[in-house]
Amino acid sequence: MLKMENWSIKALTCSFALLIRWSVSFFDYSGAGKTPMYGDYEAQRHWQEITVNLPVKEWYVNSTNNDLMYWGLDYPPLTAYHSFLCGIVAKYINPDWVALNTSRGYESYQHKLFMRYTVFLADILIYIPAVLWIFNSRKQSSNDSYSFIKCILLTLLYPGLILIDYGHFQYNCISLGFTIMAVASLANCHDVIGSILFCLALNYKQMELYHAIPFFCFLLGSCLRDIKHGGFFRLIKIGFGVIVTFGICWAPFLYSIESTQQVVHRLFPFARGIFEDKVSNVWCALSVVIKWKQVFTRDRILLMCLGSTLIGVLPSSIDLLFRPSFKKFRYSLVNCSMAFFLFSFQVHEKSILIPAISVCLLLPDHPFWCFWFLQISTFSMLPLLIKDGLLIPYISLMIIYGMLYYNFNPGNNVDTRQKSDSTLWIYITERLMFCISTVGVVILTLATVLVPPPERLPDLFPLVISVYSCGHFILFTLYFHYCQFTVNTGISNKQSIKSDHNGKSKLDNTESVKSKIAKSKYVKIKKKKQQ
Amino acid sequence: MIGFWSMAVGISLFKLLLLPSYKSTDFDVHRNWLAITHSLPVRKWYFESTSEWTLDYPPFFAWFECLLSQFAVLFDPEMLKVENVDYRSYATILFQQLSVIVTDLVYVYGVKEFCALFVSKTRKSSEKEDILQSPVIYQGRNMSAAFWFATLLNFKHIYLYIAPAYFVYLLRCYVFQSNEEGRIKWRSFSILRLIGLGIIVIAVFTLSLGPFIILNQIPQLLSRLFPFKRGLCHAYWAPNFWAMYNIVDKGLSVTGTRLKLFSVKNITTATMTGGLVQEFDHSVLPSISPIITLILSTVSMLPSLFILWSQPKGVQSFVRALILCAFGSFMFGWHVHEKAILMIIIPLSLLAIDEKKDAQIFLFMSTIGHYSLFPLLYTQFESPIKICLLVLTTLFNFTSLANVHREAWSYTSLPLLSTIESIYLLGVIPLELYSSIGHYILGLNHTLPFLPLLLTSVYCSIGVIYCWIKFYMLSYSDKPKYGKQH
């Protein structure tokens, strides 16, 4: 009856994750009680108000009843439909919550409860099943059953996502959940389903474009590779799936070119600045030295962003396109989204969640680096979290997460003996760097909370935090690029030629088996020497 | 897998997360006590009645509050003013919460001492629990056990209920010795030890009550500690014998009225679960006076004490007697608070690891007992928390105990339990669904607002009574081997 026990451990993990999630939702949301604009919470409520009361045609259009300057809808249609659904329920419970125009800035205990529940429900229905699915489908390749529980737990308890969704208030779990499901179905070789799921993610939040290039390159690359074994037909199927999904999602807005244009225009507001607040990307970090807005025109900046992002994305995506394998695909998800985050135009600090979720998928292979990345990514949002009054949950979640990691990875110190000298040195340097970086995080957190900034530089700490995290992010990006290019190409090249539709998941298997054999051989040799 | 201390820190951090959550009136109670002990002289402590939450714990607890209040000044001096009734500033909340988290470390220490495999999470309602007594006795340090227990009694007099177990155990196993057959050796009576114990207990009580004896305030103090003016049952009926008694009474009165056996005039209005602490009379069955509850609880404790006296099998029998005493008082006590069920569950958890039979009862009892606390946290924001916590602890208990006792999961029942017991426990799910959702959908929340409470307490009381009987039978039948030869 091992099955049953496994099941109960999974249920334990999930209920623990839910417990932590809900306890964060006791805290304030963004813009609580701050007239006249409030925050993301009010934005979501406002979208419910708009979608419930106005016909579909007017959702994205400025009118007397829909002032786009006041939290106008600027997410793709799927978000609008979701708001519509929530709005109907809200209207049923209490019509005041979504009354047109009069409900602006509505806040109450009951309403907060309702809004928190909508996130909770979305999480339970989409994100958590997605995480269970992806690590379940990879279970065979991992050696022990604990590692898979560990990955589920570390992914579900990632503080950044919990703090933003349940504290700050957003529905990132939906789009990220769809993305994870898409990756999981690609892992199981359901290409069409995977691409449809990814389209859903894309139609929920346009930020998912960060992940679009790896998906595109991987699917195109693997189809082209197998062009003689029905790859072309597969490509057509995928393309058809994508077009149909988009068509259905956008159907109400396709009646005229202007209306479609209007929606697209709402989704990509280039009129805003190069970055908002203080973001841990390259532009913000360099703004310490160069004042972008004074030196260059907006179009110039746009071009620069576009160019640098393209250059950043190229290495990883070209590699994936010509040597597609599922492992490379996972690395590429991180690398491309990081390139977007570091270089693209109008990045929000919350956008780090998108690369972060693809880092979570690498947890089985690089637990240490992923954990480090996830901690830093949460830290990079500290100024935002403090603004929302989420300092206490931030601190407790960070410590809980760290402790979880260390309790689940006792092996970190054990197998140092088995490693050769050079790997041992790498190991020690990695740990040392991590310790120094953690001390930095602690000091900066304390300084931000306790030390009042000098009067001339009110943004000192947020800026230092973003430069500090940006440095880390560049390091992580380089590391994961290195991983992508060194992932055992010899085997994957041979395998990839043979591997057709069903080959990919086997690939992971054979790799791990081979490394296992190599390991056991190594141990045997060592034992003999000792004797 | 998970280190003990990181578990402790993790749980403390989790409690920190609950900072903005719902505070029961106990929060105001403790704030008021802080204020009383801080700003008034000792002689006024038990006379102060500005707030309705008067000081009704023994002196040591008052001193403890006094100690806490020394730190409270640093957070917010306003909270220490007696006039500030229902004062809830952010600093006050933070301080109170931290005080619970820190004093909980005492509990954690107790658990650590016991080398427990798991931490049973007490539900938070800003309640300071000191459950220090059990582990000490396990170390065989009987003298210090007496000291700690006497101290504990002066912290929270509710532990008076389990005092008989302590008394009998110490008398039997410390003052007297056993021979090889487990029989008592009357000659081994040691007057020195008896005097030693007596001195310790009296010393502790003198220290605690002494100042009030000098001030001649003992009657006032006692009237505060034992308020028999309150009703038989708490606003929400604790799942005990009286819950059943009430429901039978209610059923009889309703059927009686329907059948016109007696006139409507005699029936007191149905406000037994009316929310306020108040007295009421039963309509058909005889009303209960405090004396009856006292007699019944004593009678229900006697057999367990007798078992302990006749066949003490080390600490295990002691803990069993302790639990049975707690059970007895919970079953028949006057104005029992539903939180008192923790006094049963926590010692039970100590036994669950050793013996399979105890584990069975523990699993059943902890699930139903924790569920019976649900109505305490009635606010909507807390519902997911309490459900998740219950699922978490229950699943963890089942999984780990099934592992410890090598019991497999099967499709017909939960591990370690019979099918009927499993069905009963799973029956909690529809009950909770009904009381949290179904009741409102049916629109009965205006006509019968207290029906869910009533259902919960009756449903749980069936389980608790069942556990009680089963545990009594277990304690009786599970005699030590040498006892059976005679």
Coordinates of N, CA, C and O in Angstrom, one line a residue, chain A residues 255-371:
Chain A
Y255 N -14.1 41.4 -34.6 CA -15.1 41.9 -35.5 C -14.6 43.0 -36.4 O -15.1 43.2 -37.5
S256 N -13.6 43.8 -35.9 CA -13.1 44.8 -36.8 C -11.6 45.0 -36.5 O -11.1 44.6 -35.4
I257 N -10.9 45.5 -37.4 CA -9.4 45.6 -37.2 C -9.1 46.6 -36.1 O -8.3 46.4 -35.3
E258 N -9.9 47.7 -36.1 CA -9.7 48.7 -35.0 C -9.8 48.1 -33.6 O -9.0 48.4 -32.8
S259 N -10.8 47.3 -33.4 CA -11.1 46.8 -32.1 C -9.9 45.9 -31.7 O -9.4 46.0 -30.6
T260 N -9.4 45.1 -32.6 CA -8.3 44.2 -32.3 C -7.1 45.1 -32.0 O -6.3 44.9 -31.0
Q261 N -6.9 46.1 -32.8 CA -5.8 47.0 -32.6 C -5.8 47.7 -31.2 O -4.8 47.8 -30.5
Q262 N -7.0 48.0 -30.9 CA -7.2 48.7 -29.6 C -6.8 47.8 -28.4 O -6.0 48.2 -27.5
V263 N -7.2 46.5 -28.5 CA -6.8 45.6 -27.5 C -5.2 45.5 -27.4 O -4.6 45.5 -26.4
V264 N -4.6 45.3 -28.6 CA -3.2 45.1 -28.7 C -2.5 46.3 -28.1 O -1.5 46.2 -27.4
H265 N -3.1 47.5 -28.5 CA -2.5 48.7 -28.0 C -2.5 48.8 -26.5 O -1.6 49.3 -25.8
R266 N -3.6 48.3 -25.9 CA -3.8 48.3 -24.4 C -2.7 47.4 -23.8 O -2.3 47.6 -22.7
L267 N -2.4 46.3 -24.5 CA -1.6 45.3 -23.9 C -0.1 45.7 -23.9 O 0.7 45.3 -23.0
F268 N 0.3 46.5 -24.9 CA 1.7 46.9 -25.0 C 1.8 48.4 -24.9 O 2.0 49.1 -26.0
P269 N 1.7 49.0 -23.8 CA 1.8 50.4 -23.6 C 3.2 50.9 -23.7 O 3.9 51.0 -22.6
F270 N 3.6 51.3 -24.9 CA 5.0 51.7 -25.0 C 5.2 53.2 -24.5 O 6.3 53.7 -24.4
A271 N 4.0 53.8 -24.1 CA 4.1 55.1 -23.7 C 4.7 55.3 -22.3 O 5.2 56.4 -21.9
R272 N 4.8 54.2 -21.6 CA 5.3 54.3 -20.2 C 6.8 54.3 -20.3 O 7.5 54.2 -21.3
G273 N 7.4 54.5 -19.1 CA 8.9 54.6 -19.0 C 9.7 53.4 -19.3 O 9.1 52.3 -19.5
I274 N 11.0 53.5 -19.2 CA 11.9 52.4 -19.5 C 11.7 51.3 -18.4 O 11.8 50.1 -18.6
F275 N 11.6 51.8 -17.2 CA 11.3 50.8 -16.1 C 10.4 51.5 -15.1 O 10.4 52.7 -15.0
E276 N 9.7 50.7 -14.3 CA 8.8 51.3 -13.3 C 9.4 51.1 -11.9 O 10.0 50.0 -11.6
D277 N 9.3 52.0 -11.0 CA 9.9 52.0 -9.7 C 11.4 51.6 -9.9 O 12.1 52.1 -10.7
K278 N 11.8 50.8 -9.0 CA 13.2 50.3 -9.1 C 13.2 48.8 -9.4 O 12.7 48.0 -8.6
V279 N 13.7 48.5 -10.5 CA 13.7 47.1 -11.0 C 15.1 46.6 -11.0 O 16.1 47.3 -11.3
S280 N 15.3 45.3 -10.7 CA 16.7 44.8 -10.7 C 17.1 44.4 -12.1 O 17.6 43.3 -12.3
N281 N 16.9 45.2 -13.1 CA 17.5 44.8 -14.4 C 18.6 45.8 -14.8 O 19.0 46.7 -14.0
V282 N 19.2 45.5 -15.9 CA 20.4 46.2 -16.3 C 20.2 47.7 -16.4 O 21.0 48.5 -16.0
W283 N 19.0 48.1 -17.0 CA 18.8 49.5 -17.2 C 18.7 50.3 -15.9 O 19.3 51.4 -15.8
C284 N 18.1 49.7 -15.0 CA 17.9 50.4 -13.7 C 19.3 50.4 -13.0 O 19.6 51.4 -12.4
A285 N 20.0 49.3 -13.1 CA 21.3 49.3 -12.4 C 22.2 50.3 -13.0 O 23.0 51.1 -12.3
L286 N 22.2 50.4 -14.4 CA 23.1 51.4 -15.0 C 22.6 52.8 -14.9 O 23.4 53.8 -15.1
S287 N 21.4 53.0 -14.5 CA 20.8 54.4 -14.3 C 21.5 55.1 -13.2 O 21.4 56.3 -13.1
V288 N 22.3 54.3 -12.4 CA 23.1 55.0 -11.4 C 24.1 55.9 -12.1 O 24.4 57.0 -11.6
V289 N 24.6 55.4 -13.2 CA 25.7 56.1 -13.9 C 25.1 57.0 -15.0 O 25.5 58.1 -15.2
I290 N 24.1 56.4 -15.8 CA 23.6 57.2 -16.9 C 22.1 57.5 -16.7 O 21.4 56.6 -16.4
K291 N 21.7 58.7 -16.9 CA 20.3 59.0 -16.7 C 19.7 58.9 -18.1 O 19.7 59.7 -18.9
W292 N 19.1 57.7 -18.3 CA 18.6 57.3 -19.6 C 17.6 58.3 -20.2 O 17.7 58.8 -21.4
K293 N 16.7 58.8 -19.4 CA 15.6 59.6 -19.9 C 16.1 61.0 -20.4 O 15.5 61.6 -21.2
Q294 N 17.2 61.4 -19.8 CA 17.8 62.7 -20.2 C 18.7 62.6 -21.4 O 18.7 63.5 -22.2
V295 N 19.3 61.5 -21.5 CA 20.3 61.3 -22.6 C 19.7 60.9 -23.9 O 20.0 61.5 -25.0
F296 N 18.7 60.0 -23.9 CA 18.1 59.4 -25.1 C 16.7 59.8 -25.2 O 16.0 59.9 -24.2
T297 N 16.2 59.7 -26.5 CA 14.7 59.9 -26.7 C 14.1 58.5 -26.4 O 14.8 57.5 -26.4
R298 N 12.8 58.5 -26.3 CA 12.1 57.3 -26.0 C 12.3 56.2 -27.1 O 12.5 55.1 -26.8
D299 N 12.2 56.7 -28.3 CA 12.3 55.7 -29.4 C 13.7 55.1 -29.4 O 13.8 53.9 -29.7
R300 N 14.7 55.9 -29.1 CA 16.0 55.4 -29.1 C 16.2 54.3 -28.0 O 16.7 53.2 -28.2
I301 N 15.6 54.6 -26.8 CA 15.6 53.6 -25.7 C 14.9 52.4 -26.1 O 15.4 51.3 -25.9
L302 N 13.8 52.5 -26.8 CA 13.0 51.3 -27.2 C 13.9 50.4 -28.1 O 14.0 49.2 -27.9
L303 N 14.6 51.1 -29.1 CA 15.4 50.3 -30.0 C 16.6 49.6 -29.2 O 16.9 48.5 -29.5
M304 N 17.2 50.4 -28.3 CA 18.2 49.8 -27.5 C 17.8 48.6 -26.8 O 18.4 47.5 -26.7
C305 N 16.6 48.7 -26.1 CA 16.0 47.6 -25.4 C 15.8 46.4 -26.3 O 16.2 45.2 -26.0
L306 N 15.2 46.7 -27.4 CA 14.9 45.6 -28.4 C 16.1 44.9 -28.8 O 16.2 43.6 -28.8
G307 N 17.1 45.7 -29.2 CA 18.4 45.1 -29.6 C 19.0 44.3 -28.6 O 19.4 43.1 -28.8
S308 N 19.2 44.8 -27.4 CA 19.9 44.1 -26.4 C 19.1 42.8 -26.0 O 19.7 41.8 -25.7
T309 N 17.8 42.9 -25.9 CA 17.0 41.7 -25.6 C 17.3 40.6 -26.6 O 17.5 39.5 -26.3
L310 N 17.2 41.0 -27.9 CA 17.4 40.0 -28.9 C 18.8 39.4 -28.8 O 18.9 38.1 -28.9
I311 N 19.8 40.2 -28.6 CA 21.1 39.6 -28.4 C 21.2 38.7 -27.2 O 21.8 37.6 -27.3
G312 N 20.5 39.1 -26.1 CA 20.5 38.2 -25.0 C 19.8 36.9 -25.2 O 20.2 35.9 -24.6
V313 N 18.7 36.9 -26.0 CA 18.0 35.7 -26.2 C 18.6 34.8 -27.2 O 18.5 33.6 -27.1
L314 N 19.4 35.4 -28.2 CA 19.9 34.6 -29.3 C 20.6 33.3 -28.9 O 20.3 32.2 -29.4
P315 N 21.7 33.4 -28.1 CA 22.5 32.2 -27.9 C 21.7 31.0 -27.5 O 21.8 29.9 -28.1
S316 N 20.9 31.2 -26.4 CA 20.2 30.1 -25.9 C 19.1 29.6 -26.9 O 19.0 28.4 -27.0
S317 N 18.5 30.5 -27.6 CA 17.4 30.0 -28.5 C 17.9 29.3 -29.7 O 17.4 28.3 -30.2
I318 N 19.0 29.9 -30.2 CA 19.6 29.2 -31.4 C 20.1 27.8 -31.1 O 19.9 26.9 -31.8
D319 N 20.7 27.7 -29.9 CA 21.2 26.4 -29.5 C 20.0 25.4 -29.4 O 20.1 24.3 -29.8
L320 N 18.9 25.9 -28.8 CA 17.8 25.1 -28.7 C 17.2 24.7 -30.0 O 16.7 23.5 -30.2
L321 N 17.1 25.6 -30.9 CA 16.5 25.4 -32.2 C 17.3 24.3 -33.0 O 16.6 23.4 -33.6
F322 N 18.6 24.3 -32.9 CA 19.3 23.4 -33.7 C 19.6 22.1 -33.0 O 19.9 21.1 -33.6
R323 N 19.6 22.1 -31.7 CA 19.9 20.9 -30.9 C 18.8 20.7 -29.9 O 19.0 20.8 -28.7
P324 N 17.5 20.5 -30.3 CA 16.5 20.5 -29.4 C 16.5 19.3 -28.5 O 16.6 18.2 -29.0
S325 N 16.4 19.5 -27.2 CA 16.2 18.4 -26.3 C 15.4 19.0 -25.1 O 15.4 20.2 -24.8
F326 N 14.7 18.1 -24.4 CA 13.8 18.6 -23.3 C 14.6 19.3 -22.2 O 14.2 20.3 -21.7
K327 N 15.8 18.8 -22.0 CA 16.6 19.4 -20.9 C 17.1 20.8 -21.3 O 17.0 21.7 -20.5
K328 N 17.5 20.9 -22.5 CA 17.9 22.2 -23.0 C 16.7 23.2 -23.0 O 16.9 24.3 -22.7
F329 N 15.6 22.6 -23.3 CA 14.4 23.5 -23.3 C 14.2 24.1 -21.9 O 13.9 25.3 -21.8
R330 N 14.4 23.3 -20.9 CA 14.1 23.8 -19.5 C 15.1 24.9 -19.2 O 14.8 25.9 -18.6
Y331 N 16.4 24.7 -19.6 CA 17.4 25.7 -19.3 C 17.1 27.0 -20.1 O 17.2 28.1 -19.7
S332 N 16.6 26.7 -21.4 CA 16.4 27.9 -22.2 C 15.2 28.7 -21.7 O 15.2 29.9 -21.9
L333 N 14.2 28.0 -21.1 CA 13.1 28.8 -20.5 C 13.7 29.8 -19.5 O 13.3 31.0 -19.5
V334 N 14.6 29.4 -18.7 CA 15.2 30.3 -17.7 C 16.0 31.4 -18.4 O 15.9 32.6 -18.2
N335 N 16.9 31.0 -19.4 CA 17.8 31.9 -20.0 C 17.1 33.0 -20.8 O 17.4 34.2 -20.6
C336 N 16.1 32.6 -21.6 CA 15.4 33.6 -22.4 C 14.6 34.5 -21.5 O 14.6 35.8 -21.7
S337 N 13.9 34.0 -20.5 CA 13.1 34.9 -19.7 C 14.0 35.8 -18.9 O 13.6 37.0 -18.6
M338 N 15.2 35.3 -18.5 CA 16.1 36.2 -17.8 C 16.6 37.3 -18.7 O 16.7 38.5 -18.3
A339 N 16.8 37.0 -20.0 CA 17.3 38.0 -20.9 C 16.2 39.1 -21.1 O 16.5 40.3 -21.0
F340 N 15.0 38.6 -21.1 CA 13.9 39.6 -21.2 C 13.8 40.5 -20.0 O 13.7 41.7 -20.0
F341 N 13.9 39.8 -18.8 CA 13.8 40.6 -17.6 C 15.0 41.6 -17.5 O 14.8 42.7 -17.1
L342 N 16.2 41.2 -17.9 CA 17.3 42.0 -17.7 C 17.3 43.2 -18.7 O 17.8 44.3 -18.4
F343 N 16.9 42.9 -19.9 CA 17.1 44.0 -20.9 C 15.9 44.6 -21.5 O 16.0 45.7 -22.1
S344 N 14.7 44.0 -21.3 CA 13.6 44.5 -22.1 C 13.0 45.8 -21.5 O 13.4 46.3 -20.4
F345 N 12.0 46.4 -22.3 CA 11.5 47.7 -22.0 C 10.3 47.6 -21.0 O 9.5 46.6 -21.1
Q346 N 10.3 48.5 -20.1 CA 9.1 48.6 -19.2 C 8.9 47.3 -18.4 O 7.9 46.6 -18.5
V347 N 10.0 47.0 -17.6 CA 9.9 45.8 -16.8 C 9.4 46.1 -15.4 O 9.7 47.2 -14.9
H348 N 8.6 45.3 -14.9 CA 8.1 45.5 -13.5 C 8.8 44.5 -12.6 O 9.2 43.5 -13.0
E349 N 9.0 45.0 -11.3 CA 9.8 44.1 -10.4 C 9.1 42.7 -10.2 O 9.8 41.7 -10.0
K350 N 7.8 42.7 -10.4 CA 7.1 41.4 -10.2 C 7.3 40.5 -11.3 O 7.1 39.3 -11.2
S351 N 7.9 41.0 -12.4 CA 8.1 40.1 -13.6 C 9.2 39.1 -13.3 O 9.3 38.1 -14.0
I352 N 9.9 39.2 -12.2 CA 10.9 38.2 -11.9 C 10.3 36.9 -11.6 O 10.9 35.8 -11.7
L353 N 9.0 36.9 -11.3 CA 8.3 35.6 -11.0 C 8.3 34.7 -12.2 O 8.3 33.5 -12.1
I354 N 8.3 35.3 -13.4 CA 8.3 34.5 -14.6 C 9.5 33.7 -14.8 O 9.4 32.5 -15.0
P355 N 10.7 34.3 -14.8 CA 11.9 33.5 -14.8 C 12.0 32.5 -13.6 O 12.4 31.4 -13.7
A356 N 11.5 33.0 -12.4 CA 11.6 32.3 -11.2 C 10.9 30.9 -11.3 O 11.4 29.9 -10.8
I357 N 9.7 31.0 -12.0 CA 9.0 29.7 -12.0 C 9.7 28.7 -12.9 O 9.6 27.5 -12.7
S358 N 10.4 29.2 -14.0 CA 11.1 28.2 -14.8 C 12.4 27.7 -14.0 O 12.8 26.6 -14.3
V359 N 12.9 28.6 -13.1 CA 14.0 28.1 -12.3 C 13.5 27.0 -11.4 O 14.2 26.0 -11.2
C360 N 12.2 27.1 -10.9 CA 11.7 26.0 -10.0 C 11.7 24.7 -10.7 O 11.9 23.7 -10.1
L361 N 11.5 24.7 -12.1 CA 11.4 23.5 -12.8 C 12.8 22.8 -12.8 O 12.9 21.6 -13.1
L362 N 13.9 23.6 -12.5 CA 15.2 23.0 -12.5 C 15.6 22.5 -11.2 O 16.7 22.0 -11.0
L363 N 14.7 22.6 -10.2 CA 15.0 22.2 -8.8 C 15.6 20.8 -8.7 O 16.5 20.6 -7.9
P364 N 15.1 19.8 -9.4 CA 15.6 18.5 -9.3 C 17.1 18.4 -9.6 O 17.9 17.6 -9.1
D365 N 17.5 19.2 -10.6 CA 18.9 19.1 -11.1 C 19.9 20.0 -10.4 O 21.0 19.7 -10.1
H366 N 19.5 21.3 -10.1 CA 20.4 22.2 -9.4 C 19.7 22.8 -8.2 O 19.4 24.0 -8.1
P367 N 19.5 21.9 -7.2 CA 18.7 22.5 -6.0 C 19.4 23.7 -5.4 O 18.8 24.7 -5.0
F368 N 20.7 23.7 -5.3 CA 21.4 24.8 -4.6 C 21.3 26.1 -5.4 O 20.8 27.1 -4.8
W369 N 21.6 26.0 -6.7 CA 21.5 27.3 -7.4 C 20.1 27.8 -7.5 O 19.8 29.0 -7.5
C370 N 19.1 26.9 -7.7 CA 17.7 27.3 -7.8 C 17.3 28.0 -6.5 O 16.6 29.0 -6.5
F371 N 17.7 27.3 -5.4 CA 17.3 27.9 -4.1 C 17.8 29.3 -3.9 O 17.1 30.2 -3.5

